[in-house]
Short mmCIF file of C-alpha atoms and ligand atoms in Angstrom, two decimals:
data_model
loop_
_atom_site.label_atom_id
_atom_site.label_comp_id
_atom_site.label_asym_id
_atom_site.label_seq_id
_atom_site.Cartn_x
_atom_site.Cartn_y
_atom_site.Cartn_z
CA MET A 89 0.16 -0.06 0.30
CA GLU A 90 1.21 3.35 -0.80
CA LEU A 91 1.85 5.76 2.46
CA PRO A 92 -0.65 8.39 2.97
CA PHE A 93 0.21 12.13 2.76
CA ALA A 94 1.10 13.61 6.32
CA GLU A 95 1.97 16.96 7.71
CA SER A 96 5.68 17.76 7.33
CA PHE A 97 5.92 19.27 11.10
CA LYS A 98 4.90 18.07 14.54
CA ILE A 99 3.52 20.29 17.33
CA LYS A 100 5.39 21.26 20.03
CA MET A 101 2.87 24.38 21.65
CA VAL A 102 -0.92 24.59 21.50
CA GLU A 103 -3.56 27.31 21.88
CA PRO A 104 -7.22 26.47 22.88
CA ILE A 105 -10.00 27.41 21.22
CA ARG A 106 -13.35 27.70 22.10
CA LYS A 107 -16.93 26.84 20.82
CA SER A 108 -19.95 28.69 21.43
CA SER A 109 -23.37 28.31 20.84
CA ARG A 110 -25.57 29.01 17.81
CA GLN A 111 -27.67 31.42 20.49
CA GLU A 112 -24.54 33.11 21.26
CA ARG A 113 -23.22 33.64 17.84
CA GLU A 114 -26.20 35.41 16.88
CA LYS A 115 -26.16 37.87 19.47
CA TRP A 116 -22.44 38.60 18.46
CA ILE A 117 -22.67 39.12 14.98
CA LYS A 118 -25.35 41.20 15.57
CA SER A 119 -23.80 44.02 17.67
CA ALA A 120 -20.97 43.54 15.60
CA GLY A 121 -22.62 44.95 13.09
CA TYR A 122 -23.02 41.72 10.69
CA ASN A 123 -19.03 42.50 10.21
CA LEU A 124 -17.16 39.61 11.16
CA PHE A 125 -14.06 42.02 11.52
CA GLY A 126 -16.11 43.03 14.28
CA LEU A 127 -15.44 40.29 16.06
CA SER A 128 -13.36 39.23 19.15
CA SER A 129 -11.62 36.34 17.89
CA ASP A 130 -12.50 34.12 21.51
CA LYS A 131 -16.09 34.44 19.69
CA VAL A 132 -14.62 32.86 16.79
CA PHE A 133 -13.95 28.74 16.74
CA ILE A 134 -12.11 28.19 13.34
CA ASP A 135 -10.47 31.61 12.04
CA LEU A 136 -10.64 31.63 8.58
CA LEU A 137 -10.91 35.68 8.08
CA THR A 138 -6.84 35.26 6.97
CA ASP A 139 -3.80 33.95 5.97
CA SER A 140 -1.77 37.12 6.95
CA GLY A 141 0.32 36.95 9.87
CA THR A 142 -1.91 34.44 11.57
CA GLY A 143 0.49 31.29 11.27
CA ALA A 144 2.25 29.63 13.43
CA MET A 145 6.28 30.24 13.74
CA SER A 146 8.74 27.28 13.68
CA ASP A 147 11.23 26.53 16.65
CA ARG A 148 13.92 27.81 14.32
CA GLN A 149 12.38 31.28 14.13
CA TRP A 150 11.49 31.32 17.67
CA SER A 151 15.21 30.72 18.43
CA GLU A 152 15.70 33.35 15.70
CA MET A 153 13.86 35.77 17.93
CA MET A 154 16.49 35.66 20.98
CA LEU A 155 19.23 36.42 18.74
CA GLY A 156 17.09 39.69 17.42
CA ASP A 157 19.79 42.57 17.62
CA GLU A 158 17.96 45.75 18.45
CA SER A 159 20.51 48.63 17.71
CA TYR A 160 18.65 51.39 15.90
CA ALA A 161 21.20 51.51 12.65
CA GLY A 162 22.61 48.64 11.38
CA ALA A 163 21.88 45.69 13.44
CA SER A 164 22.82 42.23 12.76
CA SER A 165 19.24 41.42 12.05
CA TYR A 166 18.74 43.72 9.13
CA TYR A 167 21.97 42.23 7.77
CA LYS A 168 20.24 38.68 8.04
CA MET A 169 17.15 39.90 5.91
CA LYS A 170 19.65 41.64 3.47
CA ASN A 171 21.28 38.22 3.26
CA ALA A 172 18.55 36.15 2.82
CA ILE A 173 16.87 38.82 0.18
CA GLN A 174 20.28 38.57 -1.58
CA GLU A 175 20.06 34.55 -1.80
CA LEU A 176 16.98 33.79 -2.07
CA LEU A 177 15.58 36.60 -3.85
CA GLY A 178 18.15 38.29 -6.04
CA PHE A 179 17.70 41.78 -4.83
CA GLU A 180 20.54 44.03 -4.27
CA HIS A 181 18.80 46.40 -1.60
CA PHE A 182 16.08 46.41 0.56
CA LEU A 183 14.06 48.67 3.02
CA PRO A 184 12.00 46.77 5.69
CA THR A 185 8.81 47.96 6.60
CA HIS A 186 5.91 47.27 8.89
CA GLN A 187 3.63 45.19 6.56
CA GLY A 188 3.29 44.94 3.22
CA ARG A 189 0.96 48.10 2.59
CA ALA A 190 3.54 49.92 4.57
CA ALA A 191 5.83 49.02 1.30
CA GLU A 192 3.26 50.02 -1.05
CA ASN A 193 2.73 53.35 0.49
CA VAL A 194 6.43 53.82 0.73
CA LEU A 195 7.41 52.74 -3.04
CA PHE A 196 3.71 54.55 -4.26
CA SER A 197 5.11 57.72 -3.07
CA VAL A 198 8.27 57.88 -5.00
CA LEU A 199 6.62 56.18 -8.48
CA ILE A 200 3.10 57.21 -8.43
CA LYS A 201 1.51 60.64 -8.82
CA GLU A 202 -1.98 62.08 -9.92
CA GLY A 203 -3.60 61.26 -12.93
CA ASP A 204 -0.95 57.88 -13.62
CA VAL A 205 -2.37 54.61 -14.51
CA ILE A 206 -1.17 51.42 -13.07
CA PRO A 207 -1.91 48.23 -15.22
CA GLY A 208 -1.73 44.50 -13.43
CA ASN A 209 -3.55 41.59 -12.60
CA SER A 210 -6.30 42.24 -10.34
CA HIS A 211 -4.63 44.51 -8.08
CA PHE A 212 -4.83 43.70 -4.23
CA ASP A 213 -7.28 46.09 -2.27
CA THR A 214 -4.47 47.62 -0.28
CA THR A 215 -2.50 48.44 -3.77
CA LYS A 216 -5.66 49.56 -5.25
CA GLY A 217 -6.26 51.32 -2.25
CA HIS A 218 -2.99 53.07 -2.21
CA ILE A 219 -3.08 53.92 -6.15
CA GLU A 220 -6.26 55.72 -5.62
CA PHE A 221 -5.79 57.53 -2.55
CA ARG A 222 -2.78 59.24 -5.00
CA LYS A 223 -5.82 59.73 -7.57
CA ALA A 224 -4.02 57.28 -10.18
CA THR A 225 -6.08 54.42 -11.97
CA ALA A 226 -5.85 50.51 -11.23
CA VAL A 227 -6.44 49.05 -14.52
CA ASP A 228 -6.83 45.27 -14.32
CA CYS A 229 -5.66 43.16 -17.16
CA THR A 230 -5.83 39.98 -15.76
CA ILE A 231 -7.15 37.07 -18.38
CA ASP A 232 -10.81 36.62 -18.74
CA GLU A 233 -10.59 33.05 -17.81
CA ALA A 234 -9.89 34.18 -14.18
CA PHE A 235 -13.48 35.52 -13.75
CA ASP A 236 -15.27 32.28 -14.47
CA THR A 237 -15.09 29.99 -11.21
CA THR A 238 -16.15 27.08 -13.28
CA LEU A 239 -13.72 27.20 -15.77
CA SER A 240 -10.08 24.96 -14.74
CA HIS A 241 -7.50 26.70 -16.32
CA PRO A 242 -3.61 26.08 -14.44
CA PHE A 243 -2.60 29.95 -13.95
CA LYS A 244 -5.48 31.82 -13.64
CA GLY A 245 -3.18 34.96 -12.31
CA ASN A 246 -1.59 35.33 -15.16
CA VAL A 247 -1.83 39.05 -17.36
CA ASP A 248 -3.36 39.21 -20.71
CA LEU A 249 -1.00 40.56 -22.60
CA LEU A 250 -3.17 42.34 -24.99
CA LYS A 251 -5.02 43.79 -22.67
CA LEU A 252 -1.61 44.89 -20.95
CA GLU A 253 -0.24 46.48 -24.51
CA GLU A 254 -3.48 48.17 -25.12
CA VAL A 255 -3.15 49.72 -22.28
CA LEU A 256 0.80 50.59 -22.55
CA ILE A 257 0.15 51.92 -26.01
CA SER A 258 -2.92 54.28 -25.26
CA LYS A 259 -2.20 55.31 -21.46
CA GLY A 260 2.18 55.08 -22.64
CA ASP A 261 3.28 58.24 -20.75
CA LYS A 262 0.79 57.98 -17.73
CA ILE A 263 1.95 54.76 -16.76
CA PRO A 264 5.17 54.39 -14.06
CA PHE A 265 5.32 50.68 -13.78
CA ILE A 266 3.26 47.48 -14.29
CA ILE A 267 2.37 45.62 -10.92
CA VAL A 268 2.11 41.76 -11.04
CA THR A 269 0.59 40.08 -8.18
CA VAL A 270 1.95 36.85 -7.23
CA THR A 271 -0.14 34.53 -6.36
CA CYS A 272 -3.44 36.72 -7.83
CA ASN A 273 -5.06 37.54 -4.47
CA SER A 274 -7.76 38.76 -5.59
CA SER A 275 -8.83 36.39 -8.68
CA GLY A 276 -8.96 33.51 -5.84
CA GLY A 277 -5.23 33.00 -5.18
CA GLN A 278 -4.51 31.89 -8.82
CA PRO A 279 -0.60 31.74 -9.69
CA VAL A 280 0.98 33.37 -12.96
CA SER A 281 3.21 31.32 -15.00
CA ILE A 282 6.76 31.84 -15.77
CA GLU A 283 6.15 31.93 -19.18
CA ASN A 284 3.59 34.78 -18.55
CA LEU A 285 6.12 36.58 -16.26
CA LYS A 286 8.78 36.51 -18.80
CA MET A 287 6.26 38.10 -21.71
CA VAL A 288 5.17 41.00 -19.20
CA ARG A 289 8.81 41.57 -18.97
CA GLN A 290 9.45 41.87 -22.44
CA LEU A 291 6.46 44.14 -22.85
CA ALA A 292 7.78 46.08 -20.08
CA ASP A 293 11.03 46.15 -21.59
CA LYS A 294 9.56 47.31 -25.00
CA TYR A 295 7.82 50.51 -23.73
CA GLY A 296 10.60 50.98 -21.00
CA LYS A 297 8.39 50.06 -17.95
CA LEU A 298 9.17 49.08 -14.35
CA VAL A 299 7.82 45.82 -13.20
CA VAL A 300 6.93 45.73 -9.62
CA PHE A 301 6.11 42.50 -8.07
CA ASP A 302 3.63 42.19 -5.14
CA SER A 303 4.99 39.27 -3.79
CA ALA A 304 3.13 38.44 -0.79
CA ARG A 305 2.57 34.89 -1.88
CA PHE A 306 5.30 34.17 -3.97
CA ALA A 307 6.68 30.78 -2.95
CA GLU A 308 3.04 29.49 -3.51
CA ASN A 309 3.27 30.74 -6.80
CA ALA A 310 6.78 29.02 -7.45
CA TYR A 311 5.03 25.72 -6.20
CA PHE A 312 2.34 25.44 -8.74
CA ILE A 313 4.62 26.27 -11.43
CA LYS A 314 6.90 23.36 -10.39
CA LEU A 315 3.73 21.11 -10.66
CA ARG A 316 2.19 22.63 -13.38
CA GLU A 317 4.44 24.32 -15.70
CA LYS A 318 6.10 22.57 -18.39
CA GLY A 319 9.59 22.13 -18.03
CA TYR A 320 9.62 22.97 -14.20
CA GLN A 321 9.09 19.47 -12.68
CA ASP A 322 12.56 18.82 -11.85
CA LYS A 323 13.94 22.51 -11.01
CA SER A 324 13.52 23.34 -6.90
CA ILE A 325 11.48 25.94 -5.49
CA ARG A 326 14.81 28.15 -4.91
CA GLU A 327 15.67 27.66 -8.46
CA ILE A 328 11.95 28.65 -9.50
CA VAL A 329 12.00 31.60 -7.22
CA ARG A 330 15.07 33.02 -8.64
CA GLU A 331 13.81 32.64 -12.42
CA MET A 332 10.52 34.44 -11.48
CA PHE A 333 12.34 37.30 -9.50
CA ALA A 334 14.66 37.94 -12.37
CA CYS A 335 11.67 39.52 -14.08
CA ALA A 336 11.22 42.11 -11.87
CA ASP A 337 13.06 45.25 -11.00
CA VAL A 338 11.06 45.89 -7.48
CA MET A 339 8.94 43.83 -5.31
CA THR A 340 6.88 44.61 -2.36
CA MET A 341 6.77 41.95 0.36
CA SER A 342 3.61 41.29 3.36
CA ALA A 343 6.05 39.11 4.62
CA LYS A 344 2.89 38.29 6.85
CA LYS A 345 2.23 35.27 4.41
CA ASP A 346 4.85 33.32 2.74
CA ALA A 347 7.74 34.74 5.30
CA ILE A 348 5.53 32.68 7.99
CA VAL A 349 5.97 35.78 10.17
CA ASN A 350 3.09 37.40 12.28
CA MET A 351 4.14 40.79 11.09
CA GLY A 352 6.88 42.43 8.58
CA GLY A 353 7.21 43.60 5.19
CA PHE A 354 9.71 44.89 2.81
CA ILE A 355 10.38 46.65 -0.44
CA ALA A 356 13.40 45.16 -2.50
CA MET A 357 14.86 45.91 -5.51
CA ARG A 358 17.76 46.40 -8.20
CA SER A 359 18.08 50.14 -8.45
CA LYS A 360 20.51 52.09 -5.98
CA GLU A 361 18.58 55.26 -6.89
CA LEU A 362 15.29 54.17 -6.30
CA HIS A 363 16.55 52.86 -3.10
CA CYS A 364 17.91 56.26 -2.30
CA LYS A 365 14.65 57.85 -2.84
CA ALA A 366 12.29 55.61 -1.42
CA SER A 367 14.38 55.55 1.57
CA VAL A 368 13.19 59.08 2.68
CA PHE A 369 9.38 58.24 2.39
CA ASN A 370 10.83 55.04 4.47
CA ILE A 371 12.17 57.14 7.36
CA MET A 372 9.44 59.53 7.34
CA PHE A 373 6.82 56.70 7.27
CA GLU A 374 8.18 53.78 8.90
CA GLY A 375 11.44 53.86 11.14
CA TYR A 376 15.15 54.46 10.01
CA ILE A 377 16.31 52.14 7.12
CA THR A 378 18.17 49.22 8.59
CA TYR A 379 14.54 48.97 10.53
CA GLY A 380 11.71 50.42 8.96
CA GLY A 381 9.15 49.41 11.59
CA MET A 382 10.13 46.23 12.64
CA SER A 383 12.42 44.81 16.06
CA GLY A 384 15.81 43.18 14.87
CA ARG A 385 13.79 39.88 16.42
CA ASP A 386 11.49 39.93 14.27
CA MET A 387 13.59 40.56 10.95
CA ASN A 388 15.58 37.67 12.64
CA ALA A 389 12.36 35.32 12.18
CA LEU A 390 11.21 36.91 8.90
CA ALA A 391 15.14 36.26 7.25
CA GLN A 392 14.12 32.33 9.00
CA GLY A 393 11.29 32.28 7.35
CA LEU A 394 11.80 33.15 3.83
CA TYR A 395 13.84 30.10 3.86
CA GLU A 396 11.70 27.63 5.28
CA GLY A 397 8.78 29.21 3.25
CA ILE A 398 10.50 28.13 -0.10
CA GLU A 399 11.00 24.33 1.58
CA PHE A 400 9.34 22.16 -0.97
CA ASP A 401 7.98 20.08 2.09
CA TYR A 402 6.38 22.97 3.90
CA LEU A 403 4.91 24.39 0.66
CA GLU A 404 3.39 20.66 -0.02
CA THR A 405 1.30 20.30 3.26
CA ARG A 406 0.41 23.68 3.20
CA ILE A 407 -1.04 23.38 -0.20
CA LYS A 408 -2.57 19.95 0.10
CA GLN A 409 -4.83 21.12 3.24
CA VAL A 410 -6.31 23.89 1.19
CA GLU A 411 -7.19 21.45 -1.55
CA TYR A 412 -8.22 18.91 1.11
CA LEU A 413 -11.14 21.49 2.12
CA GLY A 414 -11.45 22.52 -1.49
CA GLY A 415 -11.90 18.71 -2.05
CA HIS A 416 -14.60 18.05 0.43
CA LEU A 417 -16.60 20.98 -0.78
CA MET A 418 -16.77 19.64 -4.21
CA GLU A 419 -17.69 16.95 -3.08
CA TYR A 420 -20.93 18.13 -1.53
CA GLY A 421 -21.56 20.63 -4.92
CA ILE A 422 -20.70 23.56 -3.33
CA PRO A 423 -19.36 26.02 -5.97
CA ILE A 424 -15.90 26.97 -5.95
CA GLN A 425 -13.23 28.96 -7.65
CA GLN A 426 -11.31 26.10 -9.74
CA PRO A 427 -8.48 25.12 -9.70
CA ILE A 428 -8.35 25.63 -5.87
CA GLY A 429 -5.85 28.49 -4.95
CA GLY A 430 -3.03 28.55 -2.83
CA HIS A 431 -3.78 30.22 0.31
CA ALA A 432 -7.63 29.88 0.36
CA VAL A 433 -11.21 28.04 -0.99
CA PHE A 434 -13.22 30.64 -2.50
CA VAL A 435 -16.82 30.18 -2.34
CA ASP A 436 -18.77 31.55 -5.28
CA ALA A 437 -21.72 32.95 -3.23
CA LYS A 438 -23.11 34.16 -6.82
CA ARG A 439 -23.56 30.51 -7.67
CA PHE A 440 -24.19 29.41 -3.59
CA LEU A 441 -26.97 32.20 -3.48
CA PRO A 442 -28.54 32.73 -6.67
CA HIS A 443 -31.50 33.71 -5.62
CA LEU A 444 -30.39 36.87 -3.64
CA ALA A 445 -29.90 40.28 -5.39
CA LYS A 446 -26.19 41.28 -5.64
CA GLU A 447 -27.23 44.42 -3.88
CA GLU A 448 -27.98 42.19 -1.08
CA PHE A 449 -24.17 41.24 -0.92
CA GLN A 450 -24.11 37.87 -1.04
CA ALA A 451 -20.79 36.63 -0.19
CA GLN A 452 -21.24 39.21 3.12
CA THR A 453 -24.47 37.03 3.67
CA LEU A 454 -23.02 33.84 2.70
CA ALA A 455 -19.89 34.57 5.57
CA VAL A 456 -22.75 35.64 8.31
CA GLU A 457 -24.31 31.94 7.68
CA LEU A 458 -21.28 30.39 7.97
CA TYR A 459 -20.33 31.81 11.50
CA LEU A 460 -24.00 31.31 12.97
CA GLU A 461 -23.70 27.16 12.11
CA ALA A 462 -20.27 26.87 13.23
CA GLY A 463 -18.66 29.95 14.48
CA VAL A 464 -16.00 29.88 11.49
CA ARG A 465 -14.88 32.99 10.37
CA GLY A 466 -14.51 33.67 6.25
CA VAL A 467 -14.31 37.05 4.55
CA GLU A 468 -16.26 38.77 1.61
CA ILE A 469 -14.10 39.35 -1.37
CA GLY A 470 -16.95 40.95 -3.46
CA ALA A 471 -18.95 43.99 -3.54
CA LEU A 472 -18.15 45.07 -0.14
CA MET A 473 -14.51 45.06 -0.35
CA ALA A 474 -14.80 46.47 -3.98
CA ASP A 475 -16.05 49.52 -2.59
CA ARG A 476 -17.23 52.40 -4.59
CA ASP A 477 -16.27 54.19 -7.57
CA PRO A 478 -13.89 57.12 -6.54
CA VAL A 479 -15.39 59.36 -9.16
CA THR A 480 -19.28 58.29 -9.37
CA ARG A 481 -19.57 57.02 -5.84
CA GLU A 482 -21.57 54.23 -6.85
CA ASN A 483 -21.17 50.94 -5.51
CA ARG A 484 -19.21 48.63 -7.94
CA TYR A 485 -20.02 45.01 -8.88
CA PRO A 486 -17.09 43.11 -8.95
CA SER A 487 -17.71 39.88 -11.83
CA LEU A 488 -16.50 38.00 -8.87
CA GLU A 489 -19.03 37.66 -5.41
CA LEU A 490 -16.68 35.46 -3.60
CA MET A 491 -16.36 34.01 0.26
CA ARG A 492 -12.91 33.30 1.11
CA LEU A 493 -11.84 30.82 3.43
CA ALA A 494 -7.97 31.60 3.93
CA ILE A 495 -6.29 29.05 5.77
CA PRO A 496 -3.35 29.90 8.67
CA ARG A 497 0.10 28.19 7.89
CA ARG A 498 0.61 25.49 10.16
CA VAL A 499 -2.62 25.97 12.34
CA TYR A 500 -5.10 23.47 12.00
CA SER A 501 -5.94 20.18 11.70
CA ASN A 502 -7.79 18.22 8.84
CA ASN A 503 -10.16 17.77 11.33
CA HIS A 504 -11.01 21.73 11.62
CA MET A 505 -11.45 21.73 7.89
CA ASP A 506 -14.18 18.65 7.95
CA VAL A 507 -15.85 20.84 10.02
CA VAL A 508 -15.99 23.39 7.86
CA ALA A 509 -16.79 21.67 5.18
CA VAL A 510 -19.91 20.00 6.65
CA ALA A 511 -20.75 23.79 8.16
CA LEU A 512 -20.79 24.72 4.65
CA LYS A 513 -22.67 21.38 3.43
CA ASN A 514 -25.66 21.96 6.05
CA ILE A 515 -25.92 25.84 4.83
CA PHE A 516 -26.08 24.20 1.16
CA ASP A 517 -28.81 21.92 1.66
CA ARG A 518 -30.98 24.81 3.12
CA ARG A 519 -29.85 27.30 0.96
CA ASP A 520 -33.44 28.00 -0.69
CA THR A 521 -34.68 29.43 2.74
CA ILE A 522 -31.93 32.49 3.22
CA ARG A 523 -34.30 34.53 1.41
CA LYS A 524 -32.78 38.03 2.86
CA GLY A 525 -29.29 39.51 2.78
CA LEU A 526 -27.90 42.48 3.83
CA LYS A 527 -27.79 46.27 3.75
CA ILE A 528 -25.22 48.76 4.67
CA VAL A 529 -26.04 51.24 7.46
CA THR A 530 -22.41 52.95 7.97
CA GLU A 531 -19.47 52.82 5.77
CA ALA A 532 -15.81 54.13 5.34
CA PRO A 533 -14.99 56.31 2.48
CA ILE A 534 -12.15 54.38 1.15
CA MET A 535 -11.47 50.33 2.17
CA ARG A 536 -15.07 50.40 3.22
CA HIS A 537 -15.22 46.83 4.27
CA PHE A 538 -12.90 46.12 7.34
CA THR A 539 -15.37 48.43 9.41
CA VAL A 540 -18.74 48.91 7.60
CA VAL A 541 -22.07 48.02 9.84
CA LEU A 542 -24.37 46.28 8.10
CA ASP A 543 -27.98 44.82 9.13
CA LEU A 544 -30.52 42.42 7.80
CA VAL A 545 -32.40 43.78 4.66
C1 PLP B 990 -1.41 40.88 2.20
C2 PLP B 990 -0.93 41.53 0.92
C3 PLP B 990 -0.70 42.85 0.80
C4 PLP B 990 -0.67 44.37 1.97
O1 PLP B 990 0.02 43.76 2.86
P1 PLP B 990 -0.45 43.77 4.47
O2 PLP B 990 0.88 42.94 5.39
O3 PLP B 990 -1.63 42.79 4.82
O4 PLP B 990 -0.13 45.50 4.71
C5 PLP B 990 -0.59 43.38 -0.34
N1 PLP B 990 -0.61 42.32 -1.58
C6 PLP B 990 -0.92 41.24 -1.50
C7 PLP B 990 -0.83 40.67 -2.72
C8 PLP B 990 -1.33 40.95 -0.41
O5 PLP B 990 -1.55 39.41 -0.41
#
């Protein structure tokens, strides 16, 4: 008999979690304004809100914490991080920041001005927020296949090269850079192929543009390339990662994802001049250039996390768990984004609750139902997150209305995944009885989904 698959780690420390009753949860979600961000974590049994900063660090990372150098300038921890970035990702210069959006804020302060246009593949929400905050426009050039959840395509994160070239021609002088998100978070944790990255590089060179990678899940992207792209089966993740980043001039990183730390980020670049310009904003917004909002111990854990995050066994354990959950949902006939993404399973709320109007926020309604059913916290990636058009202030309804179940790294067992799957099955079986969605009571002017207050329609 072939041996079954098992995790590539064992557990050294545990954190108790608590179940609750449906009655309790009804009360709690109401007072949270039907916004799952508003719940305190003790009211959640299985927390799949995000895989960002929620992973479990390894014993090696914890031991690195003890070796942190807290010197204000030139700490050894800074150099540990610098060496890891140079060795693994191939960038000579870098700036630490406290998380991914801070990296965007610093970099975009140098590169973006009012009226600019930034083409890319389904920009992440904070990325788009930082672009629009500067009165610039994000143009989505993702391939059309990404927007049909029933289509199986190995690289749904790919940039549509025709769409990209069209923007490059029509908006040429307004474009400071092209941004490619690996993996593409907003389209369902979908990878971008090496072939596509190379073609984007070629187009960027043709039109004299910089290429920025929004790199939070670069290691998961490399794993998918190894499994799915012709000619990469025998390459190591490390080799694939180097080949990916060879296509970029700059990268921003939320280390809370594939560097498996609870807080941290950075910008890395080839250009010394860009490093110099960005340093000014880093000092203003984040901290001195050798710590940028991070403590020495956190930089140490991040450096160690970069090495662990690109180990094949770790990635296989992680991505197989995501597939495990997705596989069960498919067995139950629940509509999910296919193929299953790297860090999360995305439930297609439009197909789950087709009888609800989009104005009633189908994905948010489903996320609230799942919480009520089992104390599981997912998150809406749909009309609430898509926000209003900055000019017309009309609600934007994206083509995908998804509920994301993001799986923290090295945290939950497959028994937890079973609970999530059965809870969703129960809701799916009684989906016709869900007659009403949600409406907005109050909302913030930008990135409203974090704080929006809702009520039953
Ligand atoms: C998480 C994420 C960010 C923002 O990073 P934070 O650390 O949450 O600020 C940016 N881009 C992508 C693709 C991400 O997944």
